[in-house]
mmCIF file of C-alpha atoms in Angstrom:
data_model
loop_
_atom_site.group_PDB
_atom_site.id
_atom_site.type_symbol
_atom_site.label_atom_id
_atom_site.label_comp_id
_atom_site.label_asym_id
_atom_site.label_seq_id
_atom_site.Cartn_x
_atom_site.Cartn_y
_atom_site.Cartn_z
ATOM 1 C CA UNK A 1 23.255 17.786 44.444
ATOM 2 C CA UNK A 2 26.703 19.255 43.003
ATOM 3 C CA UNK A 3 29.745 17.359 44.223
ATOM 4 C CA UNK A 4 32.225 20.301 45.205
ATOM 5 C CA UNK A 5 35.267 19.460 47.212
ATOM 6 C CA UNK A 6 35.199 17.946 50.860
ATOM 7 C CA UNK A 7 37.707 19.548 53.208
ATOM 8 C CA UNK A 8 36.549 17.063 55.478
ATOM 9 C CA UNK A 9 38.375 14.403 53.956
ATOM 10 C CA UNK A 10 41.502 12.443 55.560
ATOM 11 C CA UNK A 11 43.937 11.040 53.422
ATOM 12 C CA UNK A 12 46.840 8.918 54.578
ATOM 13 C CA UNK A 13 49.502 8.657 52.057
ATOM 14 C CA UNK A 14 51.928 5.661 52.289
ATOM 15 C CA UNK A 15 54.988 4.881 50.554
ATOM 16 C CA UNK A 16 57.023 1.413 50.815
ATOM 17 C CA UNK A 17 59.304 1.065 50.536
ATOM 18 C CA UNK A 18 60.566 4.868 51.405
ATOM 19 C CA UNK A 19 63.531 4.548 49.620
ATOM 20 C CA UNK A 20 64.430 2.616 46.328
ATOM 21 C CA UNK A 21 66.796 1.676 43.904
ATOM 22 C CA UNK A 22 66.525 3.811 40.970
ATOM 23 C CA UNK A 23 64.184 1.782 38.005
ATOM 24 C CA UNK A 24 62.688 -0.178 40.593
ATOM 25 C CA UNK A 25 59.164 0.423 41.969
ATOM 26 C CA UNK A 26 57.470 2.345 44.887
ATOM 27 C CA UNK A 27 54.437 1.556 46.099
ATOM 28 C CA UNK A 28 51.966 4.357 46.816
ATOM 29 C CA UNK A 29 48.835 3.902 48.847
ATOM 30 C CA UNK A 30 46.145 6.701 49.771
ATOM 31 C CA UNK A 31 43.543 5.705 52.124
ATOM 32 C CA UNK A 32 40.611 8.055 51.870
ATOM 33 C CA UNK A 33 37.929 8.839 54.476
ATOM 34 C CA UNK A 34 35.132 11.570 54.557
ATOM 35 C CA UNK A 35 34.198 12.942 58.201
ATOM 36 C CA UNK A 36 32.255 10.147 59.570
ATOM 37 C CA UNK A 37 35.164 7.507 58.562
ATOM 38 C CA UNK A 38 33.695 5.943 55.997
ATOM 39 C CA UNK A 39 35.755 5.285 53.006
ATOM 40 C CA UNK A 40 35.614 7.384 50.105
ATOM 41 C CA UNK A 41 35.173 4.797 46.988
ATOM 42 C CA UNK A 42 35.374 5.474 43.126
ATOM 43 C CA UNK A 43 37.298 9.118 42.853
ATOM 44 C CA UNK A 44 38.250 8.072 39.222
ATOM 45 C CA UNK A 45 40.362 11.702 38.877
ATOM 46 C CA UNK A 46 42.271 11.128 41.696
ATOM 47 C CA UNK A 47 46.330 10.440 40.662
ATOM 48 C CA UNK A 48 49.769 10.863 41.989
ATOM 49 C CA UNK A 49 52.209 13.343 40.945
ATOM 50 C CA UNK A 50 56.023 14.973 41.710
ATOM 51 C CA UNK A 51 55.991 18.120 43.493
ATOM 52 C CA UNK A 52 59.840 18.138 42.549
ATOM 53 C CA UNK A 53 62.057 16.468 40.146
ATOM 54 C CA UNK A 54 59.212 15.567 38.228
ATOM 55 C CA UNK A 55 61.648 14.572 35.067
ATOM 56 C CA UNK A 56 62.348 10.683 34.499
ATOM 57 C CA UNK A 57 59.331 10.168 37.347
ATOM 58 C CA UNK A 58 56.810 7.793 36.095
ATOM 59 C CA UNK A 59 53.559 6.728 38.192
ATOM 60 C CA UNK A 60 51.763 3.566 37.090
ATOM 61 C CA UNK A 61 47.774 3.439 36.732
ATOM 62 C CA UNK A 62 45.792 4.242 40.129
ATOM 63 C CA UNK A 63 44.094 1.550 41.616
ATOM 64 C CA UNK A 64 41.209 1.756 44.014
ATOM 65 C CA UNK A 65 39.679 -1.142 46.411
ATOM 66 C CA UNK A 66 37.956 0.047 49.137
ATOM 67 C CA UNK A 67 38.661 3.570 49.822
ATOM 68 C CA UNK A 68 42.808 2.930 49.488
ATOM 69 C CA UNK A 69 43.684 4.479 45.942
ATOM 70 C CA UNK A 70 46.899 2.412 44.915
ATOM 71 C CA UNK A 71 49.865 3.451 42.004
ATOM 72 C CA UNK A 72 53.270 2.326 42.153
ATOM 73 C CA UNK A 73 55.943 5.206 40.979
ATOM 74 C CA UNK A 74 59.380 4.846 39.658
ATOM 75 C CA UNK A 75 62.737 7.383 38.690
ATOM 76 C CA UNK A 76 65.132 6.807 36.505
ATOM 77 C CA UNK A 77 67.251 9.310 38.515
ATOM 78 C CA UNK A 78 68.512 9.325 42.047
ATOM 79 C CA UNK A 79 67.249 11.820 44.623
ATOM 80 C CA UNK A 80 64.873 12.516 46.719
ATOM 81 C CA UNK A 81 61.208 13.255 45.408
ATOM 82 C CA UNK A 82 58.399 14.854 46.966
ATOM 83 C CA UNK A 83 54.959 12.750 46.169
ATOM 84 C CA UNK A 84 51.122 14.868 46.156
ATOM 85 C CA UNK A 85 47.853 13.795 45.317
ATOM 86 C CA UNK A 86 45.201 15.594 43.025
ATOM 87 C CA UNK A 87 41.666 14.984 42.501
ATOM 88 C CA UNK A 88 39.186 17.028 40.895
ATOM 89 C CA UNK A 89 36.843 15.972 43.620
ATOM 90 C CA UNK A 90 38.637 16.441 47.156
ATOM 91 C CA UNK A 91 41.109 18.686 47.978
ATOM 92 C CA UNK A 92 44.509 17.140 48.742
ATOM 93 C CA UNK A 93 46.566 19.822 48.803
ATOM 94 C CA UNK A 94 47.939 19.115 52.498
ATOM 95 C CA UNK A 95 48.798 15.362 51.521
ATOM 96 C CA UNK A 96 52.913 15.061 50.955
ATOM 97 C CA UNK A 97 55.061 12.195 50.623
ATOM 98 C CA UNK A 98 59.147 11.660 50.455
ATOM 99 C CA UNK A 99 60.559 9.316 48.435
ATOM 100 C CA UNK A 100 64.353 8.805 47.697
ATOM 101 C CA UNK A 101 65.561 6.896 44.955
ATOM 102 C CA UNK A 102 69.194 5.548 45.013
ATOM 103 C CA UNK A 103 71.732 4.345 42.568
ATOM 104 C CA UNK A 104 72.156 0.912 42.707
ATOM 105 C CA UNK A 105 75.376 0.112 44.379
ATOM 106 C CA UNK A 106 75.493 -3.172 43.572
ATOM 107 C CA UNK A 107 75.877 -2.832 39.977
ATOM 108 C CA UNK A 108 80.013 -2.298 39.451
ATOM 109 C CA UNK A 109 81.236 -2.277 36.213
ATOM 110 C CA UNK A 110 85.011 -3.408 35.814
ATOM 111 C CA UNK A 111 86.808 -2.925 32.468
#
């Protein structure tokens, strides 16, 4: 049997929280389910990338427990960045996620 890729997948990509401070972490999470619902299990090419802004974006290890494929992400810019999923085995091409990092207000320097 040759494993080509399933466009009857459906992928749910999560982000929380939306939007963070800039050096802290997002949590990613990508449930994955083939066409009769069952959860798709041990896609060990699947991983997290920037569509945008890609520079100073860093995505932790992905994670995978039952179907939901896990990665946190972090920036060490501000601005808003646009989150996809590859896999050599499905085809997530359709599967988008904004983020926004912020500066972190809080942190005022006084000379």
């Amino acid at each position: 049997a040759t494993t080509e890729p399933d466009s009857e997948v459906s992928a749910v990509l999560t982000a929380a929280p939306a939007e963070q401070v800039v050096g802290y972490n997002i949590n990613l999470q990508l449930a994955v389910k083939d066409s009769q619902g069952n959860a798709i299990t041990g896609d060990n090419t699947l991983s997290f990338y920037a569509l945008n802004q890609a520079e100073g974006v860093e995505f932790g290890t992905v994670t995978e427990k039952d179907g939901v494929y896990s990665a946190t992400v972090t920036s060490k810019r501000a601005g808003k960045i646009t989150i996809g999923v590859k896999s050599d085995s499905h085809d997530f091409s359709g599967v988008k996620k904004e983020i926004t990092f912020i500066e972190d207000r809080q942190q005022v320097t006084f000379s």
